[in-house]
Coordinates of C-alpha atoms in Angstrom, one line a residue:
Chain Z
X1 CA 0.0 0.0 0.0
X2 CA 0.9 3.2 -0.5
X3 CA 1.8 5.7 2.7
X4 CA -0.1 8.3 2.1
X5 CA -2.9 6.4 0.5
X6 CA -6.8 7.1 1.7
X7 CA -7.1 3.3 3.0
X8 CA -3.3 3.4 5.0
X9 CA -3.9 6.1 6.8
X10 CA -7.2 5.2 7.6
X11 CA -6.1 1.6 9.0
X12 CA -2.9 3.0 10.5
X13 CA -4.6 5.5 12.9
X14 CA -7.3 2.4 13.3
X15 CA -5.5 -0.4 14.3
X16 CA -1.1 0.4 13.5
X17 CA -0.9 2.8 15.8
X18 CA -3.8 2.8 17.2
X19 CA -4.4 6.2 19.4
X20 CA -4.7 4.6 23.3
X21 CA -3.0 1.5 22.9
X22 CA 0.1 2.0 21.4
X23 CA 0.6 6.2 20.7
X24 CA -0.8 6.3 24.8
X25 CA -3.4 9.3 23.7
X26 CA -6.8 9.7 25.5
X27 CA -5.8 7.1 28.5
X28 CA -8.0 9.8 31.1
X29 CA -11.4 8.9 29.7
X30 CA -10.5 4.9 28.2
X31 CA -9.9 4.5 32.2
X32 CA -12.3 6.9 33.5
X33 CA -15.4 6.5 30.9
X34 CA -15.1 3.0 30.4
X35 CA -16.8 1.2 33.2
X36 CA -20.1 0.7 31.4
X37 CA -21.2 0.2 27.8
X38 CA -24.1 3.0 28.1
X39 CA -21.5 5.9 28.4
X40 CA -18.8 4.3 26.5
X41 CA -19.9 4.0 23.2
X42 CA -21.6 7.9 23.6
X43 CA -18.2 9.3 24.7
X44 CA -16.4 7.5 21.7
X45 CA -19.1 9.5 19.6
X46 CA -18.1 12.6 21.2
X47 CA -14.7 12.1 20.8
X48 CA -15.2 11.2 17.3
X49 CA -16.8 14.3 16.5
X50 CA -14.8 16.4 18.4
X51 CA -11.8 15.5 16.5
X52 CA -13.2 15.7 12.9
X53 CA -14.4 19.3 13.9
X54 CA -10.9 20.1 15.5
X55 CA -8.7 18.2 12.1
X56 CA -11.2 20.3 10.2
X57 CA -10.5 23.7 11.8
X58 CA -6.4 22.7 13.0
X59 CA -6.2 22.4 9.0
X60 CA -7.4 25.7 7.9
X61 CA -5.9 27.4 11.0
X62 CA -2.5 26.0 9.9
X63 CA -3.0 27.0 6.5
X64 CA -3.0 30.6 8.2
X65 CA -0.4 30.3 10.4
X66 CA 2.1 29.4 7.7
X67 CA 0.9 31.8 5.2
X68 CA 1.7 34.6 8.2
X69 CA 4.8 32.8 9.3
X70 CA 3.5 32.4 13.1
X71 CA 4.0 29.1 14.1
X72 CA 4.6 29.4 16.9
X73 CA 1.0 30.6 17.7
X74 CA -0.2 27.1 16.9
X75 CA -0.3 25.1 20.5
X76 CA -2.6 28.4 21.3
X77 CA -4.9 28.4 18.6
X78 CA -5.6 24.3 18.5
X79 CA -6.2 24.2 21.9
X80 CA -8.4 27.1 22.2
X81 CA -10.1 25.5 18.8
X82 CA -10.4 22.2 20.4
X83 CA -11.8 24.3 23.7
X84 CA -14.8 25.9 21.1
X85 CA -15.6 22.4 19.5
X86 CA -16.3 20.7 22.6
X87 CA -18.2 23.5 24.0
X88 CA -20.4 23.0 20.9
X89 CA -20.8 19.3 21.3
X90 CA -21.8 20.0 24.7
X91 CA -24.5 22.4 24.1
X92 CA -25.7 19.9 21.5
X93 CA -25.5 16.9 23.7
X94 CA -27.6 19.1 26.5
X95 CA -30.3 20.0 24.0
X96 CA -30.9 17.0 22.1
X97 CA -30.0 14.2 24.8
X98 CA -29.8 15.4 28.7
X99 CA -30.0 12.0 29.9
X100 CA -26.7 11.3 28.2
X101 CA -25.1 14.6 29.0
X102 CA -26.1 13.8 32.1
X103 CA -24.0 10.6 32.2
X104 CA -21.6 11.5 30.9
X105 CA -20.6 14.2 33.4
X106 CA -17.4 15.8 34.3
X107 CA -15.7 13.6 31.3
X108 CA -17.7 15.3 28.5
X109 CA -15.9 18.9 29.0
X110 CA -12.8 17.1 29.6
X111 CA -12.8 16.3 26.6
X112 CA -10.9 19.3 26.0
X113 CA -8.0 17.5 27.9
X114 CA -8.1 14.3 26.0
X115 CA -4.9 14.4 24.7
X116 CA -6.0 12.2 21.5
X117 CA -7.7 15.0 20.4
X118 CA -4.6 18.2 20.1
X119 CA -2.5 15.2 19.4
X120 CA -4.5 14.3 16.3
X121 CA -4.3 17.7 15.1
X122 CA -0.5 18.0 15.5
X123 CA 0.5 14.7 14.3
X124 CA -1.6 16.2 10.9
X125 CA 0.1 18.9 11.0
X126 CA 3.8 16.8 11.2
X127 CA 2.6 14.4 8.9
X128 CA 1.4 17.5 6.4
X129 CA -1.7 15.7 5.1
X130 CA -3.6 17.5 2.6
X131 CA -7.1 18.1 3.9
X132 CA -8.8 14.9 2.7
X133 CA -6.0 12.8 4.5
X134 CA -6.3 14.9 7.3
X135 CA -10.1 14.1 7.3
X136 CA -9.4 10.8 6.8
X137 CA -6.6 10.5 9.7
X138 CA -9.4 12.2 12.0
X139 CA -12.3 9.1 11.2
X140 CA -9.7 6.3 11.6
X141 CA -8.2 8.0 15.1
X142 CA -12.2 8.3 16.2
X143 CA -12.9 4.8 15.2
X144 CA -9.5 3.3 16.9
X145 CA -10.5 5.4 20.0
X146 CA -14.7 3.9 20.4
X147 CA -12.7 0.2 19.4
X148 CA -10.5 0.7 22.4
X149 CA -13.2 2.0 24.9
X150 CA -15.9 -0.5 24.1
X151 CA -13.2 -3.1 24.1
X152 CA -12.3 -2.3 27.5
X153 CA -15.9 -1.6 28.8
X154 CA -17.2 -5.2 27.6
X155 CA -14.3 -6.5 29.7
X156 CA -15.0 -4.6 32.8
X157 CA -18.4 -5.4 32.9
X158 CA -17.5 -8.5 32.5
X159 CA -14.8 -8.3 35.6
X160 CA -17.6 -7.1 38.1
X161 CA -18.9 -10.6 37.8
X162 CA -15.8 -12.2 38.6
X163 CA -14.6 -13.1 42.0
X164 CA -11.3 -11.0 42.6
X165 CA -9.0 -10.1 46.1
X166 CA -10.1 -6.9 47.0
X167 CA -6.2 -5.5 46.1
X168 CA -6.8 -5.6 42.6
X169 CA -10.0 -4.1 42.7
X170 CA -9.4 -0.5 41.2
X171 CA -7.6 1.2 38.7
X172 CA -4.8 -1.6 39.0
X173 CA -6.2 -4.3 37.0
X174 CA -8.0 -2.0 34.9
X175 CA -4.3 -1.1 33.6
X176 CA -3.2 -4.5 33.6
X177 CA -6.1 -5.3 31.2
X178 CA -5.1 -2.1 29.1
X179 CA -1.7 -3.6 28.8
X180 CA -3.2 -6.8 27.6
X181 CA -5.4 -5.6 24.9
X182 CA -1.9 -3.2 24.0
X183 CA -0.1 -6.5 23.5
X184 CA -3.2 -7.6 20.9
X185 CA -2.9 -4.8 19.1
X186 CA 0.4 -5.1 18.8
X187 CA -0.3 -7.6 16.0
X188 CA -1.4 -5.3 14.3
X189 CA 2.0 -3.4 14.0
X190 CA 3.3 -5.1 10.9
X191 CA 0.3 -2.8 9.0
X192 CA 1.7 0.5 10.2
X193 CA 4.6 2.8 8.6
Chain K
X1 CA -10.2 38.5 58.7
X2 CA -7.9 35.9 61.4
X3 CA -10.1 33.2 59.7
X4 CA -8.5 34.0 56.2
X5 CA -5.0 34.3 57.5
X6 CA -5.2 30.5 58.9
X7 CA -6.0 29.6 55.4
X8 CA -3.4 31.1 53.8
X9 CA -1.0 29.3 55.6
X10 CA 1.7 27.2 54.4
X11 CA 2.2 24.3 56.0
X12 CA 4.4 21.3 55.5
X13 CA 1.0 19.3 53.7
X14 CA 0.4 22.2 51.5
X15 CA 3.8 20.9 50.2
X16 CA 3.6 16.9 51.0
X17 CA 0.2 16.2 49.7
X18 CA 0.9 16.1 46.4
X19 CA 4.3 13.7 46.9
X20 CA 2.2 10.9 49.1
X21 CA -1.2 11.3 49.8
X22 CA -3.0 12.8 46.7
X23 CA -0.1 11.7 44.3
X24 CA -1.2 13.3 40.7
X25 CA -0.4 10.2 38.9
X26 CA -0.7 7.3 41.7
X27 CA -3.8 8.0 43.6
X28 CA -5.6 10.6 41.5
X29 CA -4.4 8.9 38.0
X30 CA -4.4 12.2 36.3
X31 CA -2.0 13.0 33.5
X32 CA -1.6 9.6 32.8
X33 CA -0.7 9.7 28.7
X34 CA 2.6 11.4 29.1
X35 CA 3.2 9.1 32.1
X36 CA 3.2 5.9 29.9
X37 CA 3.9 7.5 27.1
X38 CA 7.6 8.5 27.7
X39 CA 8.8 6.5 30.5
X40 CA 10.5 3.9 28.7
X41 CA 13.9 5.3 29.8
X42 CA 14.6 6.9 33.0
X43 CA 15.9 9.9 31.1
X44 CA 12.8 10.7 29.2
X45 CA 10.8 10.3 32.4
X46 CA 13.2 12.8 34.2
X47 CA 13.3 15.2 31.4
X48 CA 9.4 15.2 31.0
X49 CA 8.9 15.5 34.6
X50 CA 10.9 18.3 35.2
X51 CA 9.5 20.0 32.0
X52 CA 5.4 19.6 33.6
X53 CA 6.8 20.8 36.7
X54 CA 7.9 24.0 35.1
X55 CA 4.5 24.3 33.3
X56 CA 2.9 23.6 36.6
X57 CA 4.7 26.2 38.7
X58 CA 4.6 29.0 35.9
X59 CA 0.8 28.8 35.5
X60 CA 0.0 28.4 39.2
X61 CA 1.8 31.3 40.0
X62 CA 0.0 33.5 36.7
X63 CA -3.2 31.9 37.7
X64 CA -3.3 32.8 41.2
X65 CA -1.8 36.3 40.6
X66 CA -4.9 36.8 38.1
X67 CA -7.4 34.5 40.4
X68 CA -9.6 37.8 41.0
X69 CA -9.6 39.2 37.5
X70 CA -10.4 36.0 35.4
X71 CA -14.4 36.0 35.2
X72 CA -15.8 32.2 36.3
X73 CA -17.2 31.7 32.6
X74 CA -14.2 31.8 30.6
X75 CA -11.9 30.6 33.1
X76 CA -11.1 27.0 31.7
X77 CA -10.2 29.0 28.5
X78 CA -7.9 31.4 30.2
X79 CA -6.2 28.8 31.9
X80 CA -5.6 26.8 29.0
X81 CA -4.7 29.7 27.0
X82 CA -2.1 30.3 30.6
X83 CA -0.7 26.8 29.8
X84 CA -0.3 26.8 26.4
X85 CA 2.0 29.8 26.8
X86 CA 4.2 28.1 29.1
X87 CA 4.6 24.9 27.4
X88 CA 5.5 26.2 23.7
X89 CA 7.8 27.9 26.0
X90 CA 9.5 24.4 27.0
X91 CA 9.2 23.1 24.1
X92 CA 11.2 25.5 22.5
X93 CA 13.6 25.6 25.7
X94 CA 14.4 21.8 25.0
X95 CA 15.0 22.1 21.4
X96 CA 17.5 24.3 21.7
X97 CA 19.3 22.4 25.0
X98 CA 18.8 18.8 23.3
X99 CA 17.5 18.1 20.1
X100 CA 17.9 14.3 20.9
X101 CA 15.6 14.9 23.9
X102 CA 13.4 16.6 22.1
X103 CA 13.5 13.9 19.4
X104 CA 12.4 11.2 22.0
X105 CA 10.0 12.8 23.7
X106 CA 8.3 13.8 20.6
X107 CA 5.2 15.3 20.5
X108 CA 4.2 14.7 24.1
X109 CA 6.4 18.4 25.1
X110 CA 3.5 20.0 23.4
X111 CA 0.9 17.8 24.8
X112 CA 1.9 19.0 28.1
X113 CA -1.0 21.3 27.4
X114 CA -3.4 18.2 27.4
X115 CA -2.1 17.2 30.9
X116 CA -5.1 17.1 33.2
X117 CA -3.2 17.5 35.8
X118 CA -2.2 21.1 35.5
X119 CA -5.3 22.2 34.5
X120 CA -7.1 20.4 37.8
X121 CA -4.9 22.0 40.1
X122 CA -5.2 25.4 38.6
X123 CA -9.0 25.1 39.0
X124 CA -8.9 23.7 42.2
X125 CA -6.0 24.9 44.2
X126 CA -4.1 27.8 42.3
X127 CA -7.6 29.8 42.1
X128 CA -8.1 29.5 45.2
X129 CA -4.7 30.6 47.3
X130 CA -2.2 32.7 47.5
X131 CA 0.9 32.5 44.8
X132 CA 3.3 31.6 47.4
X133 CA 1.2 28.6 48.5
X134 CA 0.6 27.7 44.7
X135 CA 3.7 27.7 44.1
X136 CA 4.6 25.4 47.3
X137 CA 1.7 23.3 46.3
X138 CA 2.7 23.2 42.8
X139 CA 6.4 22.0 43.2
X140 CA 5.1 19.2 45.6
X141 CA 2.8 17.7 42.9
X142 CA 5.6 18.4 40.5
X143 CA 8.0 16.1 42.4
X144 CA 5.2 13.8 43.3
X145 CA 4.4 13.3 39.1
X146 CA 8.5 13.2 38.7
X147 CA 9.1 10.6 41.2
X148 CA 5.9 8.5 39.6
X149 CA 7.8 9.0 35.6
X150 CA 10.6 8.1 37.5
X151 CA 9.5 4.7 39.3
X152 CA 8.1 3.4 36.0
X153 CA 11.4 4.7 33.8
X154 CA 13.5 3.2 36.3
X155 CA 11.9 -0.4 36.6
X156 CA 10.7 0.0 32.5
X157 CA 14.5 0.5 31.8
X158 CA 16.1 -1.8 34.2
X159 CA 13.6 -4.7 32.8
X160 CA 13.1 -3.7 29.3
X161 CA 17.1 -2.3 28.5
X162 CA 19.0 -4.0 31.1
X163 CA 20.6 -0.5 32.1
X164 CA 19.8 2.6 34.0
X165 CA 20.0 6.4 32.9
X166 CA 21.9 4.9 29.9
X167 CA 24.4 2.7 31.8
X168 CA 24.6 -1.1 31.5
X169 CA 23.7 -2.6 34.7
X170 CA 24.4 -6.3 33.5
X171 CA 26.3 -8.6 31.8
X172 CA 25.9 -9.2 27.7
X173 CA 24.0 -12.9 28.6
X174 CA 21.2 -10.3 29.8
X175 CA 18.3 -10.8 27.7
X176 CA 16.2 -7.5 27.7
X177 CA 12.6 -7.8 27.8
X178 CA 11.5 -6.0 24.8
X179 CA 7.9 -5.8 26.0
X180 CA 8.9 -3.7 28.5
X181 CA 10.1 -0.7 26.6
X182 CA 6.9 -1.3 24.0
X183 CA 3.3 0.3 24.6
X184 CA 1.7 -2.7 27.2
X185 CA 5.3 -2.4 29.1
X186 CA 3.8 1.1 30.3
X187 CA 0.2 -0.3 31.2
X188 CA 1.6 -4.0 33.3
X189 CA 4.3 -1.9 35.1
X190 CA 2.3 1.0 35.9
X191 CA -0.9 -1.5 37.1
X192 CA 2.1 -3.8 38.9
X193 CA 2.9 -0.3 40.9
X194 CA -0.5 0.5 41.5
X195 CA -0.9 -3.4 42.9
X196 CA 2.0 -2.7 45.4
X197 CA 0.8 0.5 47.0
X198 CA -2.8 -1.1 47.3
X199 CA -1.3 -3.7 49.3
X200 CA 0.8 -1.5 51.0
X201 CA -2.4 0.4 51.8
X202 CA -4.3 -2.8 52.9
X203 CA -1.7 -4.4 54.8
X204 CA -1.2 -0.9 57.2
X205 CA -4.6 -1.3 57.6
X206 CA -5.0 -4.4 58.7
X207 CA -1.8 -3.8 60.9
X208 CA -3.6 -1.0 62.7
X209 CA -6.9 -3.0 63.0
X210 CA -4.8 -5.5 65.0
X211 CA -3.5 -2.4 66.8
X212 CA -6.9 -1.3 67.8
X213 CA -8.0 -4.8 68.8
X214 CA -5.3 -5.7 71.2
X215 CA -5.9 -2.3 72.7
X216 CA -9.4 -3.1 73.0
X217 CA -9.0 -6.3 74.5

């Protein structure tokens, strides 16, 4: 395949190098979100959308930046792009579902911290996709990212069934599980640049 | 008025809490991508917690100067925008010290801004206090989240390398275990640590249930 074809770059931010389990990006809400099903698949979503809005915008905002030779303005403007998309989902999310907003929680504006998201927008900008690629780059990190989560949540749910010493109840085995699932996707590696 | 003064304070817990008991990346699990992230070498993790100590310290102290001006609506904004300043400041800071460090931490300098760490404790400590107790607050998580890189780039090294800070620590029949250095190196050793300090945490407190026991008898 080509690097820099539509289909690589979809499957490398998919599964290669997949965002949480082998770049490490998001890890706040894949531990924090993903105790249930219910909230896991609609914080994936939101994720998702949040980082085609952000590629979208970190694309043309770029495009500006270099034109007016001010790079080094761009941490700033992403993350205070990233800040305005989520706010946007948010409002969204309050009018057309409050039951899930409500779920959601605290997680949903920290999305704005979920590193997947300003890392997606630099790693397009290192990578200097053109704006399909970069549209493309944003669906496969999104996809990657609700895989990972709703991998994880199935397994949790399934863990609360299991009998366990109370020491690794927590946080622990949760990371011990994420380290598992790391080492399945590491099959995965041979497709990635 | 006396009321105020005993919380402006600085105590010894103002700086401890955030190297034991509310450890940033050990018992509140906050800022944990650049914890796994760049800890496969005890360098890296020295290197990236000194640099989100900086970040920390620089925008508690701006925050807290500016805690009565910044209007409650935008503040998450003007603390990111606070933190964002700071950190293309590092990253530009390392580049020109090492470009090899900068190499191998990669993007992660810049995703300092994404550390949820700095952002919680400028909403819930440096808005709050006084810059001098932000700042003492600040450099005790700091140390606490750069002793945490540290225990996983120490033991991720050791294991994974067979060496420390870049020295060779065994013999060449060593056999390395890749996995350790790789992606689900960072998760096991980091869930292993975890593991030991909820035992720890158990065992003291089944220690001082036998304490109160025998006294009770």
């Amino acid at each position: 395949m080509e690097v820099n074809s539509i289909s690589f770059i979809f499957f490398n931010a998919f599964l290669a190098n997949n965002f949480v389990l082998a770049l490490f990006l998001g890890l706040c809400p894949f531990l924090g979100v993903s105790g249930k099903l219910e909230t896991a698949v609609p914080m994936g979503l939101a994720t998702t959308f949040v980082m085609l809005v952000s590629s979208v915008c970190a694309y043309a905002i770029n495009q500006v930046l270099v034109t007016f030779d001010i790079e080094y303005l761009r941490l700033i403007s992403y993350i205070a792009v990233i800040a305005s998309a989520v706010q946007l989902v948010e409002m969204a999310m309050k009018k057309l579902s409050p039951a899930l907003f409500r779920a959601l929680g605290i997680f949903l504006p920290l999305i704005t911290t979920n590193c997947a998201i300003l890392g997606l927008a630099l790693f397009q900008t290192f990578k200097e996709y053109n704006f399909i690629q970069s549209v493309v780059y944003a669906l496969g990190a999104g996809a990657g990212f609700i895989l990972a989560i709703v991998l994880m949540a199935g397994l949790r749910e399934r863990l609360e069934l299991a009998k366990l010493p109370s020491v690794t109840q927590g946080a622990a085995l949760s990371l011990i599980l994420g380290g598992v699932l790391s080492l399945a996707f590491m099959g995965f590696a041979g497709l990635g640049a | 008025m006396s009321l105020l003064k005993q919380d402006d304070r600085i105590t010894a817990e103002t700086f401890l809490e955030g190297i034991w008991r509310d450890n940033p990346v050990f018992v509140m699990l906050l800022g944990m991508c650049p914890v796994l992230a760049v800890t496969n070498s005890a360098v890296n993790a020295l290197a990236m917690g000194v640099a989100t100590t900086f970040v920390l310290l620089a925008s508690s102290v701006l925050v807290s100067l500016f805690r009565k001006l910044i209007p409650k609506e935008v503040r998450i904004a003007t603390y990111i925008v606070i933190i964002a300043t700071f950190v293309t400041i590092v990253d530009y800071v390392i580049q020109a010290i090492s470009l090899d460090l900068y190499n191998a931490l990669g993007a992660f300098i810049q995703l300092i801004v994404a550390n949820c760490m700095i952002l919680g404790r400028a909403e819930s400590f440096a808005s709050r206090n006084t810059p001098m107790k932000s700042v003492v607050n600040g450099l005790g998580m700091g140390l606490g989240f750069t002793l945490a890189l540290l225990c996983l780039g120490v033991v991720r090294e050791i294991l994974g390398n067979g060496s420390l800070f870049g020295l060779p620590l065994f013999g060449d029949g060593f056999q390395p275990w890749i996995v350790m250095v790789l992606p689900p190196g960072g998760f096991i050793v980091l869930g292993g640590w975890l593991l030991f300090f909820e035992w720890l945490k158990v065992r003291k407190q089944e220690l001082s249930g036998d304490e109160e026991a025998v006294h009770g008898s």
